[in-house]
């Protein structure tokens, strides 16, 4: 099976712009979780989508949003970008059954906000 | 809220030697899962080992084993016969039982392997 894929891999934006990142889970996986990784804050959970519904949400402002499509692919959007949004954004997938499952991570999208 | 603490920002080990990475966590839950993930320079997060809190037996995966002390809320990772390819950031993570995939990560330990 192909692994989790994320596009684009690298992105440069300026403050105030918006950005959309994409994540395609492993075939058959219905849950997609998003994480932000920064040197200062480490790895932080953004949100999880399961069967096109947001199931869990971390402590991030409303500028961070996401959605999931019927084929389980997920997108996350960040509006009105700030310098502090520069980070590696990771997504992970599971079949979504329960927390016993291992999360498989994608290679990440590195976002730089200038 | 659950927190995960890795008190060793950096560790180094000689090739073929053994190293132990520390992790403690704080939770009021009794049923949860603990993980060690490896993140090499490629940034791909790779699962190293997982432990179910209800299992007393420590998990092992080839050269990797854990020392899980539930009462002390401690979850250390032992890497035996260290190899150059083990060099990476290692993250300890916690996830409570239930229909959620919200993992809490520690700050990470950077492991260097010396030839």
Tab-separated table of C-alpha atoms in Angstrom:
chain	number	residue	atom	x	y	z
A	1	UNK	CA	0.000	0.000	0.000
A	2	UNK	CA	1.129	3.534	-0.661
A	3	UNK	CA	1.854	5.600	2.419
A	4	UNK	CA	0.373	8.882	3.514
A	5	UNK	CA	1.111	11.610	1.010
A	6	UNK	CA	1.128	15.350	1.542
A	7	UNK	CA	1.231	18.142	-0.979
A	8	UNK	CA	2.909	20.448	-1.450
A	9	UNK	CA	6.094	19.519	0.342
A	10	UNK	CA	7.332	23.096	0.602
A	11	UNK	CA	5.508	26.380	0.535
A	12	UNK	CA	6.462	30.021	0.941
A	13	UNK	CA	3.765	32.588	1.687
A	14	UNK	CA	3.629	36.143	2.966
A	15	UNK	CA	1.797	37.463	5.994
A	16	UNK	CA	-1.902	37.937	5.462
A	17	UNK	CA	-2.200	35.337	2.725
A	18	UNK	CA	-4.025	32.073	3.108
A	19	UNK	CA	-2.797	28.560	2.385
A	20	UNK	CA	-4.306	25.143	1.763
A	21	UNK	CA	-2.446	21.929	2.466
A	22	UNK	CA	-3.525	18.508	1.285
A	23	UNK	CA	-3.220	15.045	2.776
A	24	UNK	CA	-4.091	11.719	1.180
A	25	UNK	CA	-4.326	8.910	3.727
A	26	UNK	CA	-3.386	5.304	3.262
A	27	UNK	CA	-5.986	3.458	1.200
A	28	UNK	CA	-8.781	2.267	3.471
A	29	UNK	CA	-7.983	4.748	6.222
A	30	UNK	CA	-10.870	7.020	7.162
A	31	UNK	CA	-9.304	9.117	9.897
A	32	UNK	CA	-6.883	11.942	9.224
A	33	UNK	CA	-5.222	13.959	11.974
A	34	UNK	CA	-3.184	17.119	11.539
A	35	UNK	CA	-0.258	18.287	13.658
A	36	UNK	CA	1.868	21.409	13.691
A	37	UNK	CA	5.555	21.064	14.521
A	38	UNK	CA	7.649	24.092	15.471
A	39	UNK	CA	10.977	24.389	17.298
A	40	UNK	CA	9.366	26.388	20.076
A	41	UNK	CA	6.098	24.559	20.677
A	42	UNK	CA	7.007	21.094	19.441
A	43	UNK	CA	4.316	18.836	18.029
A	44	UNK	CA	0.792	20.042	18.620
A	45	UNK	CA	-2.489	18.461	17.600
A	46	UNK	CA	-4.629	20.577	15.303
A	47	UNK	CA	-7.690	18.460	14.511
A	48	UNK	CA	-8.908	15.069	13.416
A	49	UNK	CA	-11.403	14.216	10.702
A	50	UNK	CA	-13.259	10.953	10.457
A	51	UNK	CA	-15.838	10.160	7.792
A	52	UNK	CA	-15.944	13.803	6.674
A	53	UNK	CA	-16.654	15.073	10.195
A	54	UNK	CA	-14.342	16.822	12.607
A	55	UNK	CA	-14.064	14.468	15.550
A	56	UNK	CA	-11.477	16.191	17.709
A	57	UNK	CA	-9.970	19.641	17.818
A	58	UNK	CA	-6.854	21.049	19.412
A	59	UNK	CA	-6.315	24.472	20.881
A	60	UNK	CA	-5.718	26.565	17.775
A	61	UNK	CA	-7.418	29.764	16.623
A	62	UNK	CA	-10.252	29.719	14.119
A	63	UNK	CA	-7.838	30.733	11.346
A	64	UNK	CA	-6.957	27.047	11.214
A	65	UNK	CA	-9.644	24.944	9.611
A	66	UNK	CA	-9.951	21.700	7.766
A	67	UNK	CA	-12.225	19.422	5.899
A	68	UNK	CA	-12.372	15.882	4.654
A	69	UNK	CA	-13.770	14.594	1.418
A	70	UNK	CA	-15.720	11.432	0.712
A	71	UNK	CA	-12.535	9.700	-0.485
A	72	UNK	CA	-10.964	10.477	2.931
A	73	UNK	CA	-8.508	12.996	1.528
A	74	UNK	CA	-8.202	15.957	3.832
A	75	UNK	CA	-7.256	19.574	3.464
A	76	UNK	CA	-6.307	22.093	6.067
A	77	UNK	CA	-6.534	25.814	5.531
A	78	UNK	CA	-4.828	28.625	7.348
A	79	UNK	CA	-6.200	32.089	6.705
A	80	UNK	CA	-4.539	35.436	7.404
A	81	UNK	CA	-1.107	33.882	7.821
A	82	UNK	CA	1.165	35.075	10.620
A	83	UNK	CA	4.921	34.686	10.948
A	84	UNK	CA	4.338	32.233	13.776
A	85	UNK	CA	2.506	29.875	11.445
A	86	UNK	CA	5.828	28.897	9.895
A	87	UNK	CA	6.086	25.234	10.725
A	88	UNK	CA	6.142	21.668	9.518
A	89	UNK	CA	2.574	20.443	9.138
A	90	UNK	CA	2.180	16.708	9.500
A	91	UNK	CA	-0.835	14.592	8.827
A	92	UNK	CA	-1.412	11.063	10.030
A	93	UNK	CA	-4.000	8.451	9.180
A	94	UNK	CA	-5.639	5.404	10.705
A	95	UNK	CA	-8.643	3.326	9.749
A	96	UNK	CA	-10.380	5.351	12.442
A	97	UNK	CA	-11.799	2.530	14.473
A	98	UNK	CA	-10.374	3.454	17.836
A	99	UNK	CA	-7.311	4.742	19.598
A	100	UNK	CA	-5.621	1.352	19.611
A	101	UNK	CA	-4.512	1.928	16.099
A	102	UNK	CA	-1.124	3.214	15.131
A	103	UNK	CA	-1.049	6.546	13.358
A	104	UNK	CA	0.952	6.559	10.142
A	105	UNK	CA	2.486	9.887	9.296
A	106	UNK	CA	3.092	11.614	6.012
A	107	UNK	CA	6.358	13.387	5.130
A	108	UNK	CA	4.945	16.789	6.052
A	109	UNK	CA	4.526	20.164	4.391
A	110	UNK	CA	7.050	22.789	5.383
A	111	UNK	CA	5.432	26.226	5.403
A	112	UNK	CA	7.480	29.397	5.587
A	113	UNK	CA	5.662	32.674	6.168
A	114	UNK	CA	7.609	35.815	5.288
B	1	UNK	CA	-4.788	17.800	30.471
B	2	UNK	CA	-2.260	15.164	29.675
B	3	UNK	CA	1.371	16.208	29.422
B	4	UNK	CA	4.432	14.333	28.271
B	5	UNK	CA	7.912	15.254	29.464
B	6	UNK	CA	11.223	14.235	27.966
B	7	UNK	CA	13.929	15.586	30.227
B	8	UNK	CA	16.875	14.826	27.948
B	9	UNK	CA	17.082	17.260	25.017
B	10	UNK	CA	20.144	15.435	23.662
B	11	UNK	CA	21.783	12.069	24.145
B	12	UNK	CA	24.716	10.379	22.501
B	13	UNK	CA	25.764	6.763	22.324
B	14	UNK	CA	28.669	4.829	20.877
B	15	UNK	CA	27.824	2.498	18.034
B	16	UNK	CA	26.954	-1.007	19.315
B	17	UNK	CA	26.324	0.312	22.838
B	18	UNK	CA	23.018	0.665	24.689
B	19	UNK	CA	21.195	3.899	25.442
B	20	UNK	CA	18.042	4.695	27.382
B	21	UNK	CA	15.769	7.644	26.640
B	22	UNK	CA	13.477	8.881	29.402
B	23	UNK	CA	9.857	9.903	29.297
B	24	UNK	CA	7.331	10.731	31.993
B	25	UNK	CA	3.708	11.650	31.548
B	26	UNK	CA	0.866	12.998	33.579
B	27	UNK	CA	-2.687	11.733	33.257
B	28	UNK	CA	-5.716	10.967	35.366
B	29	UNK	CA	-6.817	8.254	32.935
B	30	UNK	CA	-6.231	4.591	33.662
B	31	UNK	CA	-6.503	3.299	30.113
B	32	UNK	CA	-4.274	4.770	27.450
B	33	UNK	CA	-1.519	4.090	24.974
B	34	UNK	CA	2.095	5.183	24.876
B	35	UNK	CA	4.328	5.414	21.853
B	36	UNK	CA	7.874	6.153	20.834
B	37	UNK	CA	8.266	7.740	17.416
B	38	UNK	CA	11.503	8.366	15.553
B	39	UNK	CA	11.976	11.389	13.303
B	40	UNK	CA	15.123	11.234	11.168
B	41	UNK	CA	16.391	14.256	9.195
B	42	UNK	CA	13.885	13.413	6.456
B	43	UNK	CA	11.196	14.499	8.990
B	44	UNK	CA	9.120	11.367	8.416
B	45	UNK	CA	7.682	10.221	11.749
B	46	UNK	CA	8.178	6.501	12.174
B	47	UNK	CA	6.634	4.387	14.914
B	48	UNK	CA	9.307	2.620	16.957
B	49	UNK	CA	7.240	0.907	19.621
B	50	UNK	CA	3.880	1.102	21.402
B	51	UNK	CA	2.598	0.069	24.810
B	52	UNK	CA	-0.944	-0.483	26.047
B	53	UNK	CA	-1.337	0.756	29.607
B	54	UNK	CA	-3.433	-2.244	30.635
B	55	UNK	CA	-0.600	-4.612	29.713
B	56	UNK	CA	1.982	-5.147	32.425
B	57	UNK	CA	4.461	-6.760	30.062
B	58	UNK	CA	6.939	-4.339	28.550
B	59	UNK	CA	6.805	-4.078	24.769
B	60	UNK	CA	9.810	-5.063	22.666
B	61	UNK	CA	10.586	-4.682	18.984
B	62	UNK	CA	13.917	-6.210	17.993
B	63	UNK	CA	16.620	-3.914	19.458
B	64	UNK	CA	14.048	-1.574	21.002
B	65	UNK	CA	12.367	-2.191	24.340
B	66	UNK	CA	10.540	-0.115	26.895
B	67	UNK	CA	10.444	0.040	30.667
B	68	UNK	CA	6.844	0.936	31.486
B	69	UNK	CA	6.214	1.905	35.100
B	70	UNK	CA	2.520	2.775	35.300
B	71	UNK	CA	2.457	3.860	38.935
B	72	UNK	CA	5.421	6.152	38.382
B	73	UNK	CA	4.038	7.272	34.997
B	74	UNK	CA	7.339	6.534	33.378
B	75	UNK	CA	7.965	5.133	29.916
B	76	UNK	CA	11.622	4.851	28.922
B	77	UNK	CA	13.014	3.512	25.648
B	78	UNK	CA	16.083	1.297	25.542
B	79	UNK	CA	17.979	0.923	22.293
B	80	UNK	CA	20.416	-1.971	22.282
B	81	UNK	CA	23.316	-2.476	19.862
B	82	UNK	CA	22.914	1.098	18.605
B	83	UNK	CA	23.408	1.636	14.909
B	84	UNK	CA	24.286	4.744	12.919
B	85	UNK	CA	20.802	4.656	11.423
B	86	UNK	CA	19.292	5.103	14.874
B	87	UNK	CA	20.434	8.722	14.927
B	88	UNK	CA	17.274	10.852	14.971
B	89	UNK	CA	14.870	12.798	17.140
B	90	UNK	CA	12.852	10.514	19.360
B	91	UNK	CA	9.425	11.540	20.575
B	92	UNK	CA	7.424	9.986	23.356
B	93	UNK	CA	3.666	10.246	22.849
B	94	UNK	CA	0.472	9.565	24.780
B	95	UNK	CA	-3.026	8.854	23.584
B	96	UNK	CA	-6.012	8.115	25.771
B	97	UNK	CA	-8.349	5.267	24.974
B	98	UNK	CA	-11.421	6.033	22.945
B	99	UNK	CA	-12.451	7.255	19.543
B	100	UNK	CA	-9.857	9.907	19.248
B	101	UNK	CA	-6.546	10.318	17.532
B	102	UNK	CA	-5.332	13.272	19.529
B	103	UNK	CA	-1.773	12.366	20.492
B	104	UNK	CA	0.245	14.391	22.954
B	105	UNK	CA	3.966	14.513	22.290
B	106	UNK	CA	6.992	15.256	24.411
B	107	UNK	CA	9.562	17.818	23.294
B	108	UNK	CA	11.841	15.134	21.891
B	109	UNK	CA	15.349	13.809	22.491
B	110	UNK	CA	17.985	14.167	19.819
B	111	UNK	CA	20.048	10.989	19.685
B	112	UNK	CA	23.527	11.034	18.183
B	113	UNK	CA	25.304	7.765	17.404
B	114	UNK	CA	29.091	7.934	17.326
B	115	UNK	CA	30.999	5.508	15.108
